[in-house]
Amino acid sequence: MVKKYILNFLLLNSPIFLFLMIWELAGRIAQTPLLPSFSNVIIEFYHLLYSGIIIENLSHSFARVAIGYLLGGLLGIVVGILMGMNVMIEKSLKPLISLLLPIPTLGWLPLMMLWIGINEALPITLIFICAFFPVAYATLLGIKEIPYEYINTAKSLGASSWYILIRVMLPLAAPTIFTGLRLEAGMVWKTVLASEMFAIPTGIGSMMIQAESLIRVDIIMVSLMLLAFMSFSFEKSIYWLEHYVTKNWR
């Protein structure tokens, strides 16, 4: 049983192992700081971790992502629910959200730098924008996709509007809402990375841009690995939360 599990693990992850082997071989053959081997990147990762540089910068990035994503996601859900339950609110807000939704988040960066300035509020605001519009739209779609017969049946049984929202509409709309949240889970990390590279002196993005000025490709690769890991972990966390909520809500 254990051997079968190990064999399956190796087979499923063979592309990753092959990529790492090629990377290690290329780095050893090239013998240049512009292409460090995988083992040298791991050694640098250990040094940065032991010195506290990774913890310090990653904690700054994570705090910005958590605050912006939480505020943007929650407000997006609230606005999406209001649009889904009230036709007048939908007619008022949906055109605006549909107009602003396609704008890339980083397209707001120059404007926000002028309005907000270069401070902690800048990346948080960009992450808020990144999360808010897609989640609001996904919530609206989730509410609209609910068969009206379910709502009518609940009303005929004397259910209050609040009960219908909590026990009927949100559980049925949850998969669509969580899809919006999950899609943006990776985007918010790209957003915080870019904003830190351009404007903020702390965080993973700042660590990358400082490494670039010193031609430290190994540190840049460590930063990219951290970004990939955090994006993957964030998305998986939303997936597990979705599984827990949808399983226990109904």
XYZ file of N, CA and C in Angstrom:
750
model
N 0.828 -1.204 0.000
C 0.000 0.000 0.000
C 0.867 1.262 0.000
N 1.899 1.250 0.876
C 2.801 2.401 0.968
C 3.605 2.549 -0.318
N 4.091 1.401 -0.853
C 4.865 1.440 -2.095
C 4.021 1.970 -3.255
N 2.748 1.562 -3.285
C 1.858 2.030 -4.344
C 1.635 3.532 -4.231
N 1.483 4.006 -2.993
C 1.286 5.448 -2.775
C 2.518 6.234 -3.221
N 3.708 5.735 -2.876
C 4.951 6.405 -3.263
C 5.106 6.414 -4.776
N 4.790 5.285 -5.408
C 4.901 5.182 -6.861
C 3.943 6.170 -7.544
N 2.709 6.239 -7.065
C 1.743 7.179 -7.627
C 2.199 8.628 -7.437
N 2.761 8.909 -6.266
C 3.254 10.260 -5.984
C 4.373 10.632 -6.954
N 5.300 9.705 -7.176
C 6.418 9.972 -8.080
C 5.942 10.158 -9.516
N 4.978 9.342 -9.935
C 4.475 9.444 -11.298
C 3.726 10.757 -11.523
N 2.894 11.132 -10.559
C 2.111 12.357 -10.697
C 2.988 13.606 -10.691
N 4.080 13.541 -9.955
C 4.953 14.717 -9.822
C 6.223 14.604 -10.650
N 6.269 13.633 -11.544
C 7.467 13.444 -12.368
C 7.821 14.681 -13.206
N 6.852 15.438 -13.767
C 7.239 16.657 -14.500
C 7.979 17.666 -13.625
N 7.561 17.780 -12.358
C 8.228 18.711 -11.440
C 9.658 18.247 -11.162
N 9.813 16.942 -10.879
C 11.150 16.406 -10.597
C 12.062 16.545 -11.818
N 11.509 16.321 -13.001
C 12.289 16.459 -14.233
C 12.727 17.905 -14.432
N 11.805 18.844 -14.177
C 12.134 20.271 -14.297
C 13.259 20.658 -13.337
N 13.186 20.182 -12.093
C 14.214 20.508 -11.103
C 15.563 19.901 -11.479
N 15.545 18.698 -12.042
C 16.796 18.059 -12.466
C 17.442 18.837 -13.606
N 16.626 19.247 -14.583
C 17.145 20.029 -15.708
C 17.685 21.373 -15.212
N 16.950 22.001 -14.298
C 17.383 23.276 -13.716
C 18.732 23.114 -13.007
N 18.865 22.080 -12.195
C 20.112 21.843 -11.465
C 21.268 21.605 -12.432
N 21.026 20.797 -13.457
C 22.063 20.480 -14.434
C 22.473 21.722 -15.218
N 21.482 22.511 -15.650
C 21.778 23.722 -16.412
C 22.574 24.720 -15.576
N 22.214 24.845 -14.299
C 22.940 25.773 -13.432
C 24.383 25.350 -13.220
N 24.621 24.048 -13.073
C 25.985 23.558 -12.855
C 26.826 23.695 -14.121
N 26.191 23.534 -15.277
C 26.936 23.660 -16.537
C 27.232 25.129 -16.842
N 26.239 25.993 -16.622
C 26.388 27.406 -16.973
C 27.424 28.099 -16.095
N 27.443 27.784 -14.800
C 28.391 28.399 -13.879
C 28.379 29.931 -13.976
N 27.183 30.500 -13.878
C 27.035 31.949 -13.938
C 26.018 32.401 -12.897
N 26.229 33.571 -12.290
C 25.244 34.084 -11.308
C 23.862 34.327 -11.911
N 23.797 34.447 -13.241
C 22.512 34.692 -13.897
C 21.653 33.440 -13.973
N 22.252 32.270 -13.748
C 21.486 31.020 -13.739
C 21.979 30.136 -12.602
N 21.593 30.462 -11.375
C 22.022 29.621 -10.242
C 21.317 28.273 -10.287
N 21.984 27.261 -9.798
C 21.386 25.930 -9.755
C 20.292 25.884 -8.696
N 19.456 24.865 -8.791
C 18.367 24.718 -7.826
C 18.912 24.562 -6.410
N 20.010 23.813 -6.257
C 20.586 23.610 -4.929
C 21.096 24.923 -4.345
N 21.685 25.788 -5.180
C 22.155 27.093 -4.692
C 20.988 27.980 -4.267
N 19.859 27.882 -4.989
C 18.669 28.657 -4.621
C 18.129 28.181 -3.279
N 18.134 26.865 -3.053
C 17.672 26.320 -1.771
C 18.583 26.772 -0.635
N 19.891 26.796 -0.890
C 20.837 27.273 0.131
C 20.576 28.733 0.462
N 20.328 29.547 -0.569
C 20.024 30.963 -0.335
C 18.695 31.125 0.398
N 17.737 30.273 0.070
C 16.467 30.289 0.795
C 16.694 30.049 2.285
N 17.533 29.100 2.608
C 17.825 28.802 4.017
C 18.479 30.011 4.693
N 19.431 30.644 4.006
C 20.110 31.811 4.584
C 19.120 32.947 4.841
N 18.239 33.200 3.864
C 17.248 34.279 4.015
C 16.248 33.948 5.118
N 15.905 32.670 5.221
C 14.964 32.256 6.262
C 15.609 32.363 7.639
N 16.835 31.913 7.750
C 17.548 31.922 9.035
C 17.807 33.352 9.501
N 18.081 34.263 8.573
C 18.367 35.656 8.932
C 17.103 36.455 9.247
N 15.933 35.886 8.938
C 14.672 36.565 9.224
C 14.168 37.447 8.106
N 14.917 37.541 6.997
C 14.517 38.421 5.889
C 13.227 37.932 5.236
N 13.117 36.614 5.031
C 11.911 36.063 4.418
C 10.708 36.271 5.322
N 10.853 35.972 6.606
C 9.731 36.117 7.539
C 9.250 37.562 7.581
N 10.186 38.483 7.644
C 9.821 39.910 7.722
C 9.062 40.366 6.473
N 9.617 40.066 5.302
C 8.989 40.528 4.061
C 7.700 39.782 3.757
N 7.690 38.478 4.021
C 6.484 37.693 3.760
C 5.345 38.112 4.681
N 5.655 38.450 5.908
C 4.609 38.888 6.847
C 3.983 40.202 6.385
N 4.784 41.118 5.841
C 4.251 42.374 5.304
C 3.307 42.086 4.129
N 3.759 41.246 3.212
C 2.939 40.926 2.036
C 1.652 40.225 2.437
N 1.771 39.271 3.353
C 0.590 38.509 3.771
C -0.432 39.411 4.457
N 0.034 40.321 5.302
C -0.886 41.227 5.993
C -1.646 42.089 4.986
N -0.961 42.589 3.972
C -1.617 43.416 2.949
C -2.644 42.607 2.171
N -2.255 41.393 1.794
C -3.184 40.541 1.042
C -4.396 40.186 1.898
N -4.172 39.812 3.137
C -5.274 39.389 4.010
C -6.279 40.514 4.225
N -5.781 41.721 4.504
C -6.680 42.852 4.764
C -7.456 43.232 3.507
N -6.747 43.415 2.397
C -7.403 43.830 1.162
C -8.370 42.788 0.630
N -7.949 41.514 0.681
C -8.794 40.425 0.168
C -10.038 40.239 1.029
N -9.868 40.321 2.348
C -11.003 40.154 3.257
C -12.013 41.281 3.085
N -11.537 42.516 3.051
C -12.442 43.656 2.889
C -13.120 43.638 1.513
N -12.334 43.406 0.472
C -12.891 43.381 -0.878
C -13.856 42.238 -1.088
N -13.499 41.051 -0.566
C -14.372 39.898 -0.712
C -15.681 40.049 0.031
N -15.609 40.504 1.286
C -16.832 40.658 2.087
C -17.745 41.729 1.500
N -17.177 42.873 1.145
C -18.014 43.930 0.566
C -18.572 43.502 -0.787
N -17.775 42.752 -1.554
C -18.256 42.249 -2.836
C -19.445 41.317 -2.666
N -19.392 40.450 -1.650
C -20.508 39.543 -1.375
C -21.749 40.336 -0.972
N -21.574 41.335 -0.101
C -22.715 42.150 0.355
C -23.347 42.894 -0.818
N -22.530 43.531 -1.641
C -23.056 44.279 -2.792
C -23.718 43.335 -3.778
N -23.124 42.154 -4.003
C -23.719 41.181 -4.909
C -25.067 40.688 -4.418
N -25.192 40.476 -3.110
C -26.477 40.054 -2.527
C -27.523 41.149 -2.700
N -27.132 42.395 -2.420
C -28.076 43.510 -2.559
C -28.563 43.638 -4.001
N -27.656 43.471 -4.953
C -28.051 43.542 -6.363
C -28.970 42.381 -6.727
N -28.662 41.199 -6.178
C -29.461 40.024 -6.502
C -30.855 40.061 -5.913
N -31.028 40.787 -4.814
C -32.323 40.815 -4.133
C -33.150 42.052 -4.467
N -32.532 43.069 -5.055
C -33.242 44.307 -5.346
C -32.968 44.735 -6.784
N -34.009 44.785 -7.589
C -33.864 45.092 -9.015
C -33.327 46.500 -9.225
N -33.785 47.457 -8.412
C -33.347 48.837 -8.568
C -31.850 48.985 -8.279
N -31.379 48.299 -7.232
C -29.951 48.338 -6.909
C -29.141 47.679 -8.027
N -29.674 46.572 -8.564
C -28.985 45.899 -9.667
C -28.881 46.802 -10.883
N -29.973 47.463 -11.237
C -29.956 48.350 -12.399
C -29.012 49.536 -12.197
N -28.852 49.944 -10.939
C -27.983 51.087 -10.646
C -26.502 50.698 -10.643
N -26.168 49.548 -10.043
C -24.771 49.196 -9.818
C -24.176 48.258 -10.859
N -25.000 47.394 -11.451
C -24.452 46.397 -12.382
C -23.742 47.030 -13.578
N -24.295 48.078 -14.209
C -23.554 48.685 -15.324
C -22.192 49.219 -14.904
N -22.129 49.826 -13.722
C -20.852 50.371 -13.240
C -19.847 49.255 -12.983
N -20.297 48.185 -12.319
C -19.401 47.061 -12.034
C -18.967 46.381 -13.323
N -19.892 46.226 -14.268
C -19.554 45.614 -15.562
C -18.550 46.469 -16.328
N -18.614 47.786 -16.137
C -17.703 48.703 -16.829
C -16.295 48.639 -16.226
N -16.219 48.544 -14.897
C -14.928 48.598 -14.211
C -14.266 47.223 -14.072
N -15.053 46.157 -14.139
C -14.531 44.803 -13.940
C -13.403 44.437 -14.907
N -13.499 44.763 -16.215
C -12.434 44.328 -17.136
C -11.116 45.077 -16.981
N -11.096 46.186 -16.248
C -9.864 46.962 -16.103
C -8.858 46.157 -15.276
N -7.651 45.904 -15.795
C -6.646 45.188 -14.995
C -6.352 45.950 -13.702
N -6.168 45.214 -12.638
C -5.962 45.863 -11.340
C -4.771 46.814 -11.360
N -3.697 46.415 -12.031
C -2.508 47.264 -12.065
C -2.735 48.528 -12.898
N -3.812 48.538 -13.696
C -4.153 49.765 -14.415
C -4.549 50.893 -13.477
N -4.958 50.517 -12.251
C -5.326 51.520 -11.252
C -4.098 52.074 -10.519
N -2.947 51.437 -10.678
C -1.778 51.792 -9.875
C -1.357 53.258 -10.013
N -1.185 53.800 -11.239
C -0.767 55.207 -11.325
C -1.769 56.163 -10.683
N -3.045 55.895 -10.896
C -4.078 56.757 -10.320
C -4.064 56.686 -8.792
N -3.952 55.483 -8.255
C -3.945 55.317 -6.805
C -2.689 55.898 -6.171
N -1.572 55.863 -6.886
C -0.353 56.478 -6.376
C -0.530 57.985 -6.222
N -1.287 58.581 -7.155
C -1.545 60.024 -7.070
C -2.576 60.341 -5.996
N -3.599 59.520 -5.895
C -4.684 59.773 -4.933
C -4.292 59.418 -3.502
N -3.662 58.268 -3.331
C -3.381 57.746 -1.993
C -1.958 58.052 -1.547
N -1.039 58.041 -2.518
C 0.366 58.196 -2.185
C 1.035 56.842 -2.020
N 2.339 56.893 -1.787
C 3.106 55.655 -1.623
C 3.162 55.325 -0.143
N 2.233 54.503 0.295
C 2.156 54.099 1.695
C 1.461 52.746 1.778
N 1.206 52.290 2.995
C 0.618 50.965 3.201
C -0.776 50.833 2.592
N -1.484 51.952 2.471
C -2.843 51.895 1.932
C -2.854 51.557 0.444
N -1.759 51.823 -0.254
C -1.725 51.610 -1.713
C -1.907 50.140 -2.097
N -1.060 49.207 -1.639
C -1.282 47.799 -2.029
C -2.588 47.240 -1.505
N -3.006 47.667 -0.312
C -4.268 47.173 0.243
C -5.439 47.609 -0.619
N -5.407 48.857 -1.093
C -6.476 49.361 -1.960
C -6.518 48.606 -3.283
N -5.345 48.344 -3.860
C -5.294 47.610 -5.126
C -5.817 46.179 -4.955
N -5.467 45.541 -3.845
C -5.960 44.188 -3.578
C -7.470 44.217 -3.351
N -7.943 45.247 -2.668
C -9.386 45.420 -2.469
C -10.104 45.489 -3.817
N -9.580 46.289 -4.727
C -10.178 46.420 -6.065
C -10.133 45.086 -6.795
N -9.000 44.390 -6.664
C -8.818 43.098 -7.333
C -9.875 42.096 -6.888
N -10.225 42.130 -5.607
C -11.184 41.158 -5.066
C -12.626 41.612 -5.218
N -12.887 42.904 -5.058
C -14.260 43.394 -4.945
C -15.100 43.150 -6.201
N -14.659 43.621 -7.339
C -15.491 43.575 -8.542
C -15.804 42.146 -8.996
N -14.822 41.239 -9.090
C -15.161 39.866 -9.488
C -16.071 39.150 -8.498
N -15.845 39.360 -7.190
C -16.663 38.683 -6.182
C -18.084 39.234 -6.200
N -18.235 40.550 -6.349
C -19.575 41.139 -6.426
C -20.337 40.579 -7.625
N -19.663 40.468 -8.760
C -20.318 39.948 -9.967
C -20.646 38.464 -9.815
N -19.719 37.700 -9.232
C -19.961 36.264 -9.026
C -21.125 36.043 -8.069
N -21.215 36.871 -7.026
C -22.322 36.744 -6.074
C -23.653 37.047 -6.744
N -23.680 38.082 -7.563
C -24.904 38.414 -8.303
C -25.326 37.253 -9.197
N -24.387 36.667 -9.918
C -24.706 35.527 -10.786
C -25.220 34.347 -9.970
N -24.585 34.111 -8.827
C -25.020 33.003 -7.976
C -26.442 33.176 -7.472
N -26.789 34.393 -7.090
C -28.152 34.677 -6.621
C -29.158 34.537 -7.767
N -28.787 35.031 -8.930
C -29.704 35.005 -10.073
C -29.943 33.592 -10.606
N -28.984 32.705 -10.373
C -29.112 31.333 -10.880
C -30.014 30.459 -10.007
N -30.413 30.949 -8.847
C -31.265 30.164 -7.956
C -32.667 30.040 -8.562
N -33.192 28.839 -8.726
C -34.569 28.694 -9.242
C -35.563 29.413 -8.337
N -36.413 30.226 -8.921
C -37.329 31.040 -8.124
C -38.342 30.175 -7.367
N -38.533 28.936 -7.833
C -39.467 28.046 -7.148
C -39.037 27.780 -5.701
N -37.721 27.717 -5.468
C -37.225 27.472 -4.125
C -37.609 28.629 -3.199
N -37.453 29.847 -3.702
C -37.776 31.029 -2.899
C -39.277 31.106 -2.653
N -40.077 30.829 -3.676
C -41.540 30.852 -3.515
C -42.009 29.806 -2.515
N -41.399 28.621 -2.571
C -41.776 27.571 -1.619
C -41.476 27.995 -0.194
N -40.298 28.614 0.020
C -39.941 29.077 1.362
C -40.895 30.167 1.841
N -41.280 31.063 0.923
C -42.209 32.131 1.298
C -43.590 31.560 1.645
N -44.010 30.557 0.888
C -45.328 29.964 1.142
C -45.368 29.243 2.488
N -44.207 28.833 2.980
C -44.134 28.170 4.281
C -43.956 29.172 5.422
N -43.982 30.461 5.075
C -43.913 31.503 6.098
C -42.515 31.921 6.488
N -41.526 31.580 5.674
C -40.143 31.945 5.995
C -39.941 33.443 5.832
N -39.167 34.029 6.733
C -38.859 35.458 6.647
C -37.806 35.704 5.565
N -37.646 36.954 5.161
C -36.648 37.310 4.148
C -35.240 36.964 4.614
N -34.979 37.203 5.902
C -33.655 36.888 6.449
C -33.395 35.380 6.421
N -34.414 34.598 6.780
C -34.274 33.144 6.765
C -34.040 32.650 5.335
N -34.760 33.202 4.390
C -34.603 32.799 2.988
C -33.188 33.107 2.503
N -32.683 34.272 2.911
C -31.327 34.655 2.501
C -30.295 33.693 3.073
N -30.385 33.433 4.375
C -29.360 32.648 5.065
C -29.467 31.160 4.768
N -30.695 30.635 4.711
C -30.893 29.194 4.613
C -31.204 28.688 3.208
N -31.560 29.603 2.306
C -31.917 29.176 0.952
C -30.969 29.772 -0.091
N -30.883 31.103 -0.127
C -30.170 31.767 -1.211
C -28.653 31.610 -1.106
N -28.099 31.910 0.058
C -26.640 31.834 0.194
C -26.095 30.417 0.042
N -26.721 29.387 0.646
C -26.198 28.034 0.402
C -26.214 27.633 -1.069
N -27.264 28.037 -1.797
C -27.346 27.684 -3.216
C -26.380 28.505 -4.072
N -26.133 29.734 -3.648
C -25.228 30.604 -4.408
C -23.772 30.409 -4.023
N -23.514 29.686 -2.917
C -22.156 29.556 -2.378
C -21.139 29.034 -3.401
N -21.444 27.991 -4.193
C -20.436 27.513 -5.154
C -19.979 28.588 -6.129
N -20.917 29.402 -6.620
C -20.549 30.465 -7.561
C -19.754 31.556 -6.863
N -20.154 31.896 -5.629
C -19.426 32.913 -4.860
C -17.996 32.457 -4.603
N -17.842 31.212 -4.184
C -16.507 30.702 -3.885
C -15.658 30.566 -5.144
N -16.288 30.363 -6.281
C -15.534 30.342 -7.539
C -14.890 31.698 -7.781
N -15.671 32.769 -7.557
C -15.117 34.117 -7.683
C -13.996 34.368 -6.694
N -14.181 33.937 -5.454
C -13.143 34.106 -4.437
C -11.884 33.326 -4.790
N -12.077 32.107 -5.290
C -10.935 31.247 -5.600
C -10.144 31.774 -6.794
N -10.844 32.305 -7.786
C -10.166 32.839 -8.965
C -9.288 34.038 -8.618
N -9.723 34.816 -7.650
C -8.957 36.009 -7.273
C -7.890 35.712 -6.231
N -7.896 34.515 -5.653
C -6.928 34.181 -4.607
C -5.494 34.250 -5.129
N -5.297 33.839 -6.375
C -3.965 33.945 -6.967
C -3.660 35.340 -7.479
N -4.682 36.019 -7.994
C -4.490 37.356 -8.552
C -4.063 38.364 -7.494
N -4.565 38.222 -6.273
C -4.211 39.209 -5.244
C -2.716 39.144 -4.913
N -2.119 37.961 -5.011
C -0.682 37.865 -4.746
C 0.128 38.483 -5.875
N -0.336 38.354 -7.104
C 0.327 39.047 -8.218
C 0.217 40.555 -8.047
N -0.937 40.985 -7.548
C -1.166 42.420 -7.353
C -0.253 42.984 -6.274
N -0.153 42.288 -5.140
C 0.692 42.797 -4.055
C 2.162 42.772 -4.482
N 2.547 41.770 -5.264
C 3.929 41.695 -5.745
C 4.260 42.908 -6.606
N 3.376 43.217 -7.561
C 3.635 44.336 -8.464
C 3.634 45.669 -7.724
N 2.689 45.864 -6.820
C 2.618 47.125 -6.094
C 3.840 47.320 -5.204
N 4.341 46.240 -4.609
C 5.538 46.342 -3.774
C 6.781 46.617 -4.628
N 6.831 46.053 -5.816
C 7.969 46.290 -6.702
C 8.038 47.748 -7.136
N 6.876 48.361 -7.377
C 6.839 49.720 -7.882
C 6.917 50.779 -6.778
N 6.329 50.487 -5.628
C 6.076 51.602 -4.725
C 6.395 51.375 -3.253
N 6.513 50.131 -2.783
C 6.597 49.880 -1.340
C 7.974 49.297 -1.000
N 8.626 49.790 0.060
C 9.985 49.341 0.391
C 10.064 48.034 1.167
N 8.929 47.406 1.471
C 8.945 46.123 2.182
C 8.053 45.130 1.451
N 8.264 43.841 1.715
C 7.455 42.808 1.086
C 8.260 41.995 0.085
N 7.633 40.929 -0.419
C 8.302 40.044 -1.376
C 8.664 40.777 -2.665
N 7.763 41.644 -3.142
C 8.047 42.400 -4.356
C 9.235 43.327 -4.192
N 9.327 43.983 -3.037
C 10.466 44.854 -2.748
C 11.759 44.050 -2.660
N 11.680 42.865 -2.066
C 12.853 41.991 -1.980
C 13.347 41.603 -3.367
N 12.403 41.369 -4.292
C 12.764 41.014 -5.666
C 13.454 42.163 -6.381
N 12.914 43.372 -6.249
C 13.460 44.510 -6.985
C 14.826 44.910 -6.437
N 15.031 44.746 -5.127
C 16.347 45.005 -4.541
C 17.354 43.967 -5.019
N 16.918 42.716 -5.135
C 17.799 41.656 -5.635
C 18.171 41.910 -7.092
N 17.215 42.432 -7.869
C 17.502 42.731 -9.279
C 18.585 43.796 -9.411
N 18.549 44.803 -8.546
C 19.560 45.864 -8.606
C 20.942 45.348 -8.222
N 20.997 44.260 -7.450
C 22.266 43.654 -7.039
C 22.649 42.462 -7.913
N 21.838 42.192 -8.938
C 22.028 41.040 -9.838
C 22.090 39.745 -9.029
N 21.172 39.614 -8.064
C 21.070 38.402 -7.250
C 19.895 37.565 -7.759
N 20.164 36.805 -8.808
C 19.120 35.993 -9.423
C 18.625 34.915 -8.460
N 19.505 34.431 -7.587
C 19.088 33.401 -6.628
C 18.004 33.930 -5.686
N 18.121 35.197 -5.252
C 17.105 35.783 -4.384
C 15.811 36.025 -5.160
N 15.938 36.415 -6.427
C 14.751 36.595 -7.267
C 14.003 35.275 -7.399
N 14.741 34.184 -7.603
C 14.109 32.872 -7.737
C 13.476 32.422 -6.422
N 14.111 32.733 -5.298
C 13.511 32.437 -3.998
C 12.193 33.181 -3.856
N 12.166 34.448 -4.275
C 10.944 35.256 -4.190
C 9.841 34.680 -5.071
N 10.212 34.233 -6.269
C 9.211 33.634 -7.163
C 8.661 32.332 -6.582
N 9.519 31.545 -5.970
C 9.065 30.307 -5.340
C 8.109 30.600 -4.181
N 8.417 31.642 -3.404
C 7.528 32.042 -2.309
C 6.182 32.506 -2.852
N 6.215 33.274 -3.934
C 4.970 33.755 -4.539
C 4.128 32.585 -5.028
N 4.761 31.624 -5.694
C 4.026 30.457 -6.192
C 3.424 29.664 -5.040
N 4.200 29.480 -3.985
C 3.719 28.712 -2.824
C 2.552 29.424 -2.145
N 2.657 30.741 -1.945
C 1.605 31.480 -1.259
C 0.332 31.529 -2.109
N 0.465 31.705 -3.412
C -0.705 31.716 -4.289
C -1.422 30.374 -4.253
N -0.632 29.304 -4.338
C -1.205 27.950 -4.300
C -1.879 27.689 -2.956
N -1.215 28.050 -1.862
C -1.765 27.818 -0.520
C -3.028 28.626 -0.295
N -3.036 29.865 -0.766
C -4.197 30.739 -0.598
C -5.398 30.163 -1.343
N -5.160 29.723 -2.574
C -6.249 29.157 -3.364
C -6.769 27.863 -2.744
N -5.867 27.020 -2.244
C -6.276 25.772 -1.605
C -7.062 26.051 -0.326
N -6.680 27.084 0.403
C -7.398 27.439 1.633
C -8.837 27.823 1.325
N -9.020 28.583 0.237
C -10.381 28.961 -0.171
C -11.159 27.726 -0.601
N -10.493 26.783 -1.268
C -11.150 25.547 -1.687
C -11.609 24.736 -0.474
N -10.738 24.616 0.538
C -11.104 23.870 1.748
C -12.223 24.578 2.505
N -12.171 25.911 2.521
C -13.239 26.673 3.178
C -14.560 26.459 2.453
N -14.513 26.442 1.128
C -15.722 26.189 0.348
C -16.287 24.810 0.659
N -15.416 23.822 0.716
C -15.861 22.452 1.006
C -16.507 22.382 2.384
N -15.905 23.047 3.358
C -16.432 23.016 4.720
C -17.774 23.734 4.795
N -17.854 24.916 4.180
C -19.079 25.720 4.255
C -20.237 25.025 3.549
N -20.008 24.568 2.318
C -21.093 23.937 1.552
C -21.532 22.614 2.170
N -20.621 21.956 2.875
C -20.964 20.671 3.508
C -21.800 20.875 4.771
N -21.512 21.937 5.520
C -22.144 22.119 6.826
C -23.259 23.167 6.827
N -23.433 23.903 5.724
C -24.412 24.980 5.718
C -25.830 24.437 5.570
N -25.978 23.490 4.671
C -27.338 23.038 4.338
C -27.888 22.108 5.409
